[in-house]
Amino acid sequence: MTPRTAPSAPTRKNKALTAADLPIRVPVIHGETTASYLARTASANAVELPRLLGALHKGRLPASAAQVQPATHEVALTAESLARLVALTGRQADQLHRALPGLAAERLHTASGAAVRAKPWPQTPGEPPLPACPLCLEEGAWLVGAGHRWRPCVCGRRWECGDDGGYLIDTTPLPELGRALADHRALNHRVGPAGDALVADAHQITLWWWVNRQVAYETWRTREDELSFSRHRRRAAPAVVYPEAVRLAALMDEWEIHRAGAANIEPRQWLTDIAEEFGVPGIADGREAQPLWTWLELHPPLTELPAKTPDEKPADRRWALLPELHHQPEDRGALQTRSCLRWVYGLPLTSTTELCPHCAGREPSCRWVPADDCPQGPLPASSLSTQ
């Protein structure tokens, strides 16, 4: 008789994944996508990502989940899948809830049992994730965009950009960008989130100037060359206009403070001051003034300043000078606040690209594209997460 052969031990790939297979706990990064955290955990432990996803899923892993790439996909987990992840990684559920936006309790997948779902990120500007700065966080990590297309890293040496599949800009060759970040922080420290809102507005205006080759265009081209973006200038534009945006924001702040205390002040003098600051007469009388007039239209003087309360903070009172199109940011930092100027860099700046289904483009928020904070929309602006 032929002796029976014992069944071979299951290969490592076919074995059920256990905590012993994941001895290395990667750092939890605030604002990271779920797919990125899972990919880093798998990579650090020499485990294929589909195997880790399969351990979090009951039954056969969906084909969509087997092709996950952190740069292009996000992963949704159910409460039971999250419990499995906690058991495998040794991380506390509350820690993951707080750090990873996709694992917040209200964003967990509602399917019953352990389930993993994966879907591509929408390609609407501001939706794709941002590559994390490798100097401050971890190379290969991806952060939730949350409405942000780009932003400077806190270290001042990288810009994180979500357009075109995600890319980083090494700004080390341009120390003026680091100085601009320091000035931006100083403005935020002095006036609170209103300072960041004004920088966001000014950044939109300087991008308008960049598209139309106005104001500091030659300076910006030189910076693009120094950043080695001469073949992809459009990608570098958000970073190269930043110093001028911060300078313009400071002038915006001075204007609003001055106007709040002076009746019947004319904006033309302010435009003249900006023209002198940048050495471009056209800012006062030419096409360069167009985005500034739009900003003045959206930032009208208050008919009556709100009464000051005993416990009111100066930052809160400064915020009260801004129009309702600005929403308080959830996070502090540079370019965390959404601008009231809603044109989209990369789309036509002087016409409506898509009509809002609620207001047909009549509201200032939807003059260029539909906005999720349209006053005629189903949700009031106060209920929206700020971007």
Tab-separated table of C-alpha atoms in Angstrom:
chain	number	residue	atom	x	y	z
A	1	MET	CA	0.000	0.000	0.000
A	2	THR	CA	1.125	3.463	-0.689
A	3	PRO	CA	1.567	5.306	2.573
A	4	ARG	CA	-0.697	8.269	3.057
A	5	THR	CA	1.112	11.542	2.884
A	6	ALA	CA	0.341	14.108	5.497
A	7	PRO	CA	-1.220	17.307	4.181
A	8	SER	CA	1.383	19.976	3.615
A	9	ALA	CA	1.417	22.946	5.921
A	10	PRO	CA	-0.412	25.947	4.473
A	11	THR	CA	1.810	28.443	2.787
A	12	ARG	CA	2.356	31.798	4.460
A	13	LYS	CA	0.073	33.500	1.953
A	14	ASN	CA	-2.788	31.111	2.664
A	15	LYS	CA	-2.494	31.145	6.447
A	16	ALA	CA	-4.901	33.245	8.426
A	17	LEU	CA	-3.207	36.527	9.281
A	18	THR	CA	-2.520	37.032	12.980
A	19	ALA	CA	-1.062	39.774	15.131
A	20	ALA	CA	2.211	37.857	15.125
A	21	ASP	CA	2.450	38.520	11.374
A	22	LEU	CA	2.342	42.281	12.025
A	23	PRO	CA	5.025	42.880	14.663
A	24	ILE	CA	5.861	46.366	13.381
A	25	ARG	CA	3.366	49.078	14.234
A	26	VAL	CA	3.712	51.998	11.844
A	27	PRO	CA	3.062	55.456	13.302
A	28	VAL	CA	-0.504	56.702	13.078
A	29	ILE	CA	-0.590	59.923	11.054
A	30	HIS	CA	-3.317	62.477	11.676
A	31	GLY	CA	-5.401	62.988	8.535
A	32	GLU	CA	-4.072	59.919	6.725
A	33	THR	CA	-6.284	57.943	4.373
A	34	THR	CA	-7.327	54.482	5.505
A	35	ALA	CA	-5.836	52.896	2.389
A	36	SER	CA	-2.505	54.579	3.098
A	37	TYR	CA	-2.378	53.384	6.707
A	38	LEU	CA	-3.209	49.824	5.678
A	39	ALA	CA	-0.646	49.883	2.857
A	40	ARG	CA	2.101	51.135	5.182
A	41	THR	CA	1.216	48.522	7.783
A	42	ALA	CA	1.375	45.757	5.191
A	43	SER	CA	4.610	47.002	3.625
A	44	ALA	CA	6.395	47.407	6.963
A	45	ASN	CA	5.636	43.772	7.782
A	46	ALA	CA	6.370	42.287	4.325
A	47	VAL	CA	2.713	41.383	3.905
A	48	GLU	CA	0.875	41.930	0.652
A	49	LEU	CA	-1.871	44.505	0.993
A	50	PRO	CA	-4.619	42.216	-0.412
A	51	ARG	CA	-3.752	39.677	2.293
A	52	LEU	CA	-4.224	42.270	5.020
A	53	LEU	CA	-7.479	43.446	3.447
A	54	GLY	CA	-8.632	39.841	3.218
A	55	ALA	CA	-8.056	39.421	6.954
A	56	LEU	CA	-10.430	42.325	7.560
A	57	HIS	CA	-13.125	40.967	5.237
A	58	LYS	CA	-15.502	38.068	5.763
A	59	GLY	CA	-15.597	35.855	2.707
A	60	ARG	CA	-14.020	36.415	-0.672
A	61	LEU	CA	-12.343	39.788	-1.003
A	62	PRO	CA	-14.064	41.987	-3.652
A	63	ALA	CA	-12.069	42.412	-6.841
A	64	SER	CA	-12.069	46.200	-6.315
A	65	ALA	CA	-10.286	45.777	-2.984
A	66	ALA	CA	-7.623	43.533	-4.496
A	67	GLN	CA	-6.395	46.401	-6.708
A	68	VAL	CA	-6.119	49.137	-4.085
A	69	GLN	CA	-3.423	51.782	-4.526
A	70	PRO	CA	-3.182	54.465	-1.784
A	71	ALA	CA	-2.683	57.248	-4.325
A	72	THR	CA	-5.907	56.469	-6.157
A	73	HIS	CA	-8.221	54.501	-3.841
A	74	GLU	CA	-9.775	54.764	-0.427
A	75	VAL	CA	-10.860	51.824	1.708
A	76	ALA	CA	-13.992	51.737	3.855
A	77	LEU	CA	-14.323	49.349	6.809
A	78	THR	CA	-17.290	48.205	8.845
A	79	ALA	CA	-17.247	48.285	12.634
A	80	GLU	CA	-16.421	44.578	12.708
A	81	SER	CA	-13.576	45.025	10.207
A	82	LEU	CA	-12.210	47.848	12.331
A	83	ALA	CA	-12.319	45.544	15.363
A	84	ARG	CA	-10.267	43.000	13.423
A	85	LEU	CA	-7.763	45.706	12.488
A	86	VAL	CA	-7.459	46.740	16.126
A	87	ALA	CA	-6.780	43.138	17.116
A	88	LEU	CA	-4.151	42.681	14.414
A	89	THR	CA	-2.257	45.941	14.923
A	90	GLY	CA	-2.615	46.457	18.656
A	91	ARG	CA	-3.836	50.003	18.096
A	92	GLN	CA	-6.782	51.321	20.084
A	93	ALA	CA	-9.997	51.944	18.191
A	94	ASP	CA	-10.307	55.472	19.617
A	95	GLN	CA	-6.842	56.308	18.342
A	96	LEU	CA	-7.748	55.221	14.815
A	97	HIS	CA	-11.112	57.016	15.028
A	98	ARG	CA	-9.392	60.281	15.889
A	99	ALA	CA	-6.456	60.085	13.491
A	100	LEU	CA	-7.896	58.602	10.309
A	101	PRO	CA	-10.875	60.533	8.902
A	102	GLY	CA	-12.129	57.465	7.032
A	103	LEU	CA	-12.387	55.512	10.297
A	104	ALA	CA	-14.410	58.114	12.183
A	105	ALA	CA	-17.485	56.455	13.655
A	106	GLU	CA	-19.876	58.279	11.331
A	107	ARG	CA	-17.895	57.233	8.235
A	108	LEU	CA	-17.677	53.496	8.841
A	109	HIS	CA	-19.304	51.316	6.199
A	110	THR	CA	-22.810	50.298	7.218
A	111	ALA	CA	-22.729	46.757	5.826
A	112	SER	CA	-23.287	43.981	8.351
A	113	GLY	CA	-20.372	41.849	9.480
A	114	ALA	CA	-16.762	42.266	8.508
A	115	ALA	CA	-16.553	43.908	5.133
A	116	VAL	CA	-14.002	45.883	3.126
A	117	ARG	CA	-15.008	48.226	0.339
A	118	ALA	CA	-12.659	50.105	-1.965
A	119	LYS	CA	-13.423	52.838	-4.449
A	120	PRO	CA	-11.367	55.296	-6.498
A	121	TRP	CA	-11.072	58.841	-5.232
A	122	PRO	CA	-13.235	61.319	-7.199
A	123	GLN	CA	-11.168	63.501	-9.486
A	124	THR	CA	-12.966	66.716	-8.593
A	125	PRO	CA	-10.313	69.266	-7.541
A	126	GLY	CA	-9.729	68.935	-3.816
A	127	GLU	CA	-10.996	65.350	-3.575
A	128	PRO	CA	-7.843	63.284	-4.340
A	129	PRO	CA	-5.391	62.640	-1.486
A	130	LEU	CA	-2.176	64.572	-0.925
A	131	PRO	CA	1.224	62.870	-0.679
A	132	ALA	CA	2.618	63.374	2.820
A	133	CYS	CA	5.890	65.217	3.305
A	134	PRO	CA	8.579	62.524	3.667
A	135	LEU	CA	10.703	64.835	5.807
A	136	CYS	CA	8.086	65.237	8.538
A	137	LEU	CA	5.902	62.163	8.281
A	138	GLU	CA	6.672	59.001	6.359
A	139	GLU	CA	7.502	58.466	2.718
A	140	GLY	CA	4.637	56.813	0.896
A	141	ALA	CA	1.905	58.090	3.211
A	142	TRP	CA	-1.154	59.837	1.740
A	143	LEU	CA	-3.347	62.409	3.464
A	144	VAL	CA	-7.050	63.084	2.980
A	145	GLY	CA	-7.491	66.102	0.696
A	146	ALA	CA	-10.693	67.323	2.411
A	147	GLY	CA	-11.174	70.025	-0.211
A	148	HIS	CA	-7.499	71.045	-0.346
A	149	ARG	CA	-5.664	70.755	-3.655
A	150	TRP	CA	-2.319	71.816	-2.175
A	151	ARG	CA	-0.704	73.248	0.929
A	152	PRO	CA	2.757	73.913	2.341
A	153	CYS	CA	4.071	71.389	4.822
A	154	VAL	CA	4.715	72.746	8.295
A	155	CYS	CA	8.458	72.252	7.760
A	156	GLY	CA	8.447	74.836	4.958
A	157	ARG	CA	10.490	72.607	2.629
A	158	ARG	CA	7.756	70.786	0.724
A	159	TRP	CA	4.391	71.546	-0.854
A	160	GLU	CA	1.889	68.677	-0.886
A	161	CYS	CA	-0.256	68.637	-4.046
A	162	GLY	CA	-3.148	66.348	-4.936
A	163	ASP	CA	-3.599	67.237	-8.618
A	164	ASP	CA	-2.361	64.982	-11.431
A	165	GLY	CA	-2.121	61.874	-9.280
A	166	GLY	CA	-0.354	63.665	-6.425
A	167	TYR	CA	3.134	65.163	-6.287
A	168	LEU	CA	5.502	66.980	-3.954
A	169	ILE	CA	7.323	70.240	-4.619
A	170	ASP	CA	10.748	70.533	-3.018
A	171	THR	CA	10.861	74.232	-2.148
A	172	THR	CA	14.320	74.124	-0.557
A	173	PRO	CA	15.895	76.125	-3.446
A	174	LEU	CA	13.554	79.068	-2.710
A	175	PRO	CA	13.973	80.389	0.854
A	176	GLU	CA	11.423	83.123	0.105
A	177	LEU	CA	8.737	80.429	0.246
A	178	GLY	CA	9.841	79.541	3.770
A	179	ARG	CA	9.766	83.212	4.741
A	180	ALA	CA	6.278	83.506	3.280
A	181	LEU	CA	5.141	80.587	5.441
A	182	ALA	CA	6.589	82.323	8.513
A	183	ASP	CA	4.745	85.540	7.591
A	184	HIS	CA	1.562	83.540	7.021
A	185	ARG	CA	1.844	82.019	10.489
A	186	ALA	CA	2.496	85.432	12.003
A	187	LEU	CA	-0.664	86.782	10.368
A	188	ASN	CA	-2.657	83.810	11.662
A	189	HIS	CA	-1.219	84.315	15.142
A	190	ARG	CA	-2.106	88.000	15.110
A	191	VAL	CA	-5.666	87.854	13.761
A	192	GLY	CA	-6.632	84.182	14.062
A	193	PRO	CA	-8.317	82.101	11.340
A	194	ALA	CA	-9.308	85.288	9.504
A	195	GLY	CA	-5.665	85.627	8.501
A	196	ASP	CA	-5.711	82.215	6.861
A	197	ALA	CA	-8.981	83.074	5.095
A	198	LEU	CA	-7.388	86.208	3.650
A	199	VAL	CA	-4.336	84.264	2.462
A	200	ALA	CA	-6.697	81.795	0.766
A	201	ASP	CA	-8.426	84.709	-0.987
A	202	ALA	CA	-5.123	86.299	-1.956
A	203	HIS	CA	-3.841	82.956	-3.231
A	204	GLN	CA	-6.841	82.712	-5.561
A	205	ILE	CA	-6.117	86.216	-6.862
A	206	THR	CA	-2.428	85.546	-7.457
A	207	LEU	CA	-3.302	82.347	-9.327
A	208	TRP	CA	-5.650	84.458	-11.467
A	209	TRP	CA	-2.701	86.757	-12.195
A	210	TRP	CA	-0.482	83.755	-12.966
A	211	VAL	CA	-2.985	82.394	-15.511
A	212	ASN	CA	-3.227	85.793	-17.196
A	213	ARG	CA	0.550	86.420	-17.027
A	214	GLN	CA	0.132	89.524	-14.910
A	215	VAL	CA	1.859	91.288	-12.005
A	216	ALA	CA	4.892	89.125	-11.014
A	217	TYR	CA	4.809	86.681	-13.900
A	218	GLU	CA	8.521	86.899	-14.740
A	219	THR	CA	9.433	86.404	-11.086
A	220	TRP	CA	7.191	83.352	-10.985
A	221	ARG	CA	8.769	81.875	-14.113
A	222	THR	CA	12.205	82.262	-12.545
A	223	ARG	CA	11.011	80.442	-9.433
A	224	GLU	CA	9.534	77.647	-11.538
A	225	ASP	CA	12.897	77.188	-13.226
A	226	GLU	CA	14.689	77.084	-9.875
A	227	LEU	CA	12.254	74.419	-8.689
A	228	SER	CA	12.962	72.386	-11.873
A	229	PHE	CA	9.356	72.738	-13.045
A	230	SER	CA	10.081	74.454	-16.350
A	231	ARG	CA	8.270	71.630	-18.188
A	232	HIS	CA	5.347	71.553	-15.738
A	233	ARG	CA	4.868	75.200	-14.799
A	234	ARG	CA	1.161	74.782	-14.105
A	235	ARG	CA	1.983	72.316	-11.321
A	236	ALA	CA	4.398	74.716	-9.638
A	237	ALA	CA	2.129	77.773	-9.824
A	238	PRO	CA	0.371	77.284	-6.441
A	239	ALA	CA	3.747	77.375	-4.696
A	240	VAL	CA	5.531	80.069	-6.697
A	241	VAL	CA	2.763	82.668	-6.199
A	242	TYR	CA	2.644	82.070	-2.444
A	243	PRO	CA	4.974	84.911	-1.313
A	244	GLU	CA	2.915	87.474	-3.237
A	245	ALA	CA	-0.312	85.952	-1.864
A	246	VAL	CA	0.875	86.434	1.722
A	247	ARG	CA	1.894	90.029	0.993
A	248	LEU	CA	-1.495	90.718	-0.581
A	249	ALA	CA	-3.299	89.129	2.383
A	250	ALA	CA	-1.581	91.540	4.768
A	251	LEU	CA	-2.864	94.441	2.652
A	252	MET	CA	-6.345	92.932	2.684
A	253	ASP	CA	-6.256	92.762	6.468
A	254	GLU	CA	-5.147	96.384	6.737
A	255	TRP	CA	-7.925	97.432	4.356
A	256	GLU	CA	-10.685	95.671	6.278
A	257	ILE	CA	-9.485	96.986	9.642
A	258	HIS	CA	-9.204	100.520	8.267
A	259	ARG	CA	-12.600	100.343	6.575
A	260	ALA	CA	-14.273	99.065	9.751
A	261	GLY	CA	-13.244	102.258	11.534
A	262	ALA	CA	-13.695	104.791	8.734
A	263	ALA	CA	-16.916	105.694	6.965
A	264	ASN	CA	-17.143	106.252	3.203
A	265	ILE	CA	-13.575	105.121	2.492
A	266	GLU	CA	-12.961	104.569	-1.223
A	267	PRO	CA	-11.449	101.265	-2.386
A	268	ARG	CA	-9.567	102.920	-5.236
A	269	GLN	CA	-6.961	104.239	-2.807
A	270	TRP	CA	-6.464	100.692	-1.540
A	271	LEU	CA	-5.942	99.467	-5.112
A	272	THR	CA	-3.378	102.232	-5.578
A	273	ASP	CA	-1.561	101.064	-2.442
A	274	ILE	CA	-1.450	97.508	-3.834
A	275	ALA	CA	-0.132	98.799	-7.158
A	276	GLU	CA	2.662	100.618	-5.322
A	277	GLU	CA	3.463	97.555	-3.172
A	278	PHE	CA	3.910	95.343	-6.238
A	279	GLY	CA	5.197	98.033	-8.584
A	280	VAL	CA	2.432	97.337	-11.136
A	281	PRO	CA	0.273	100.377	-12.031
A	282	GLY	CA	-2.240	98.131	-13.794
A	283	ILE	CA	-3.417	96.772	-10.464
A	284	ALA	CA	-5.173	100.095	-9.886
A	285	ASP	CA	-6.529	100.789	-13.362
A	286	GLY	CA	-5.991	97.763	-15.617
A	287	ARG	CA	-7.121	94.172	-16.068
A	288	GLU	CA	-5.066	93.144	-13.046
A	289	ALA	CA	-7.718	94.788	-10.849
A	290	GLN	CA	-10.520	92.485	-11.995
A	291	PRO	CA	-10.109	89.778	-9.307
A	292	LEU	CA	-9.589	92.457	-6.658
A	293	TRP	CA	-12.880	94.130	-7.546
A	294	THR	CA	-14.565	90.738	-7.277
A	295	TRP	CA	-13.053	90.305	-3.810
A	296	LEU	CA	-14.258	93.776	-2.787
A	297	GLU	CA	-17.730	92.865	-4.011
A	298	LEU	CA	-17.758	89.730	-1.859
A	299	HIS	CA	-16.267	91.583	1.134
A	300	PRO	CA	-18.652	94.532	1.496
A	301	PRO	CA	-18.369	96.779	4.548
A	302	LEU	CA	-20.580	95.770	7.439
A	303	THR	CA	-23.502	98.120	7.924
A	304	GLU	CA	-23.137	97.677	11.661
A	305	LEU	CA	-20.370	96.090	13.674
A	306	PRO	CA	-21.599	93.465	16.154
A	307	ALA	CA	-21.569	94.543	19.778
A	308	LYS	CA	-18.474	93.419	21.634
A	309	THR	CA	-19.061	90.900	24.386
A	310	PRO	CA	-16.945	90.731	27.583
A	311	ASP	CA	-15.578	87.267	26.830
A	312	GLU	CA	-15.087	87.796	23.096
A	313	LYS	CA	-11.621	86.977	21.786
A	314	PRO	CA	-9.915	89.370	19.356
A	315	ALA	CA	-9.664	86.568	16.776
A	316	ASP	CA	-13.416	86.005	16.936
A	317	ARG	CA	-14.120	89.695	16.482
A	318	ARG	CA	-11.750	89.823	13.512
A	319	TRP	CA	-13.527	86.834	11.974
A	320	ALA	CA	-16.821	88.746	12.237
A	321	LEU	CA	-15.551	91.185	9.589
A	322	LEU	CA	-15.507	88.392	6.990
A	323	PRO	CA	-18.500	87.549	4.777
A	324	GLU	CA	-20.593	84.413	5.304
A	325	LEU	CA	-18.871	82.667	2.393
A	326	HIS	CA	-15.975	82.038	4.778
A	327	HIS	CA	-16.339	79.116	7.193
A	328	GLN	CA	-14.256	78.518	10.295
A	329	PRO	CA	-11.602	75.841	9.594
A	330	GLU	CA	-11.595	72.611	11.538
A	331	ASP	CA	-7.785	72.527	11.677
A	332	ARG	CA	-5.246	75.252	12.288
A	333	GLY	CA	-2.414	75.786	9.865
A	334	ALA	CA	-1.578	77.310	6.510
A	335	LEU	CA	-4.263	77.252	3.791
A	336	GLN	CA	-6.766	75.330	5.905
A	337	THR	CA	-9.573	77.828	5.227
A	338	ARG	CA	-11.629	77.891	2.060
A	339	SER	CA	-11.571	81.072	-0.012
A	340	CYS	CA	-14.709	83.047	-0.795
A	341	LEU	CA	-13.413	83.330	-4.383
A	342	ARG	CA	-14.619	80.090	-5.909
A	343	TRP	CA	-13.060	80.084	-9.352
A	344	VAL	CA	-11.187	76.854	-9.999
A	345	TYR	CA	-7.554	77.002	-11.057
A	346	GLY	CA	-7.359	75.036	-14.310
A	347	LEU	CA	-10.888	75.958	-15.447
A	348	PRO	CA	-12.089	79.185	-17.131
A	349	LEU	CA	-11.819	82.094	-14.712
A	350	THR	CA	-14.274	84.517	-16.306
A	351	SER	CA	-17.273	82.279	-17.013
A	352	THR	CA	-19.490	79.668	-15.389
A	353	THR	CA	-18.199	76.167	-16.100
A	354	GLU	CA	-21.144	74.263	-14.639
A	355	LEU	CA	-24.536	75.533	-13.448
A	356	CYS	CA	-25.507	74.936	-9.850
A	357	PRO	CA	-28.763	72.916	-9.734
A	358	HIS	CA	-29.994	74.984	-6.786
A	359	CYS	CA	-29.278	78.589	-7.749
A	360	ALA	CA	-28.321	78.313	-11.460
A	361	GLY	CA	-25.118	80.206	-10.737
A	362	ARG	CA	-26.800	83.262	-9.243
A	363	GLU	CA	-25.291	82.933	-5.769
A	364	PRO	CA	-21.699	84.232	-5.322
A	365	SER	CA	-20.636	80.803	-4.063
A	366	CYS	CA	-21.676	79.207	-7.373
A	367	ARG	CA	-20.698	81.883	-9.865
A	368	TRP	CA	-18.084	79.602	-11.432
A	369	VAL	CA	-18.991	76.046	-10.386
A	370	PRO	CA	-21.620	74.538	-8.030
A	371	ALA	CA	-20.664	74.826	-4.365
A	372	ASP	CA	-21.637	72.550	-1.504
A	373	ASP	CA	-22.405	75.618	0.615
A	374	CYS	CA	-24.870	77.158	-1.833
A	375	PRO	CA	-27.393	79.114	0.310
A	376	GLN	CA	-30.209	77.603	-1.746
A	377	GLY	CA	-28.893	74.063	-1.369
A	378	PRO	CA	-30.318	71.358	0.884
A	379	LEU	CA	-27.750	71.885	3.664
A	380	PRO	CA	-27.014	75.166	5.429
A	381	ALA	CA	-23.396	76.303	5.301
A	382	SER	CA	-23.095	75.942	9.067
A	383	SER	CA	-23.648	72.185	8.799
A	384	LEU	CA	-20.883	71.648	6.265
A	385	SER	CA	-17.380	70.651	7.164
A	386	THR	CA	-15.073	73.513	6.389
A	387	GLN	CA	-12.611	73.210	3.582
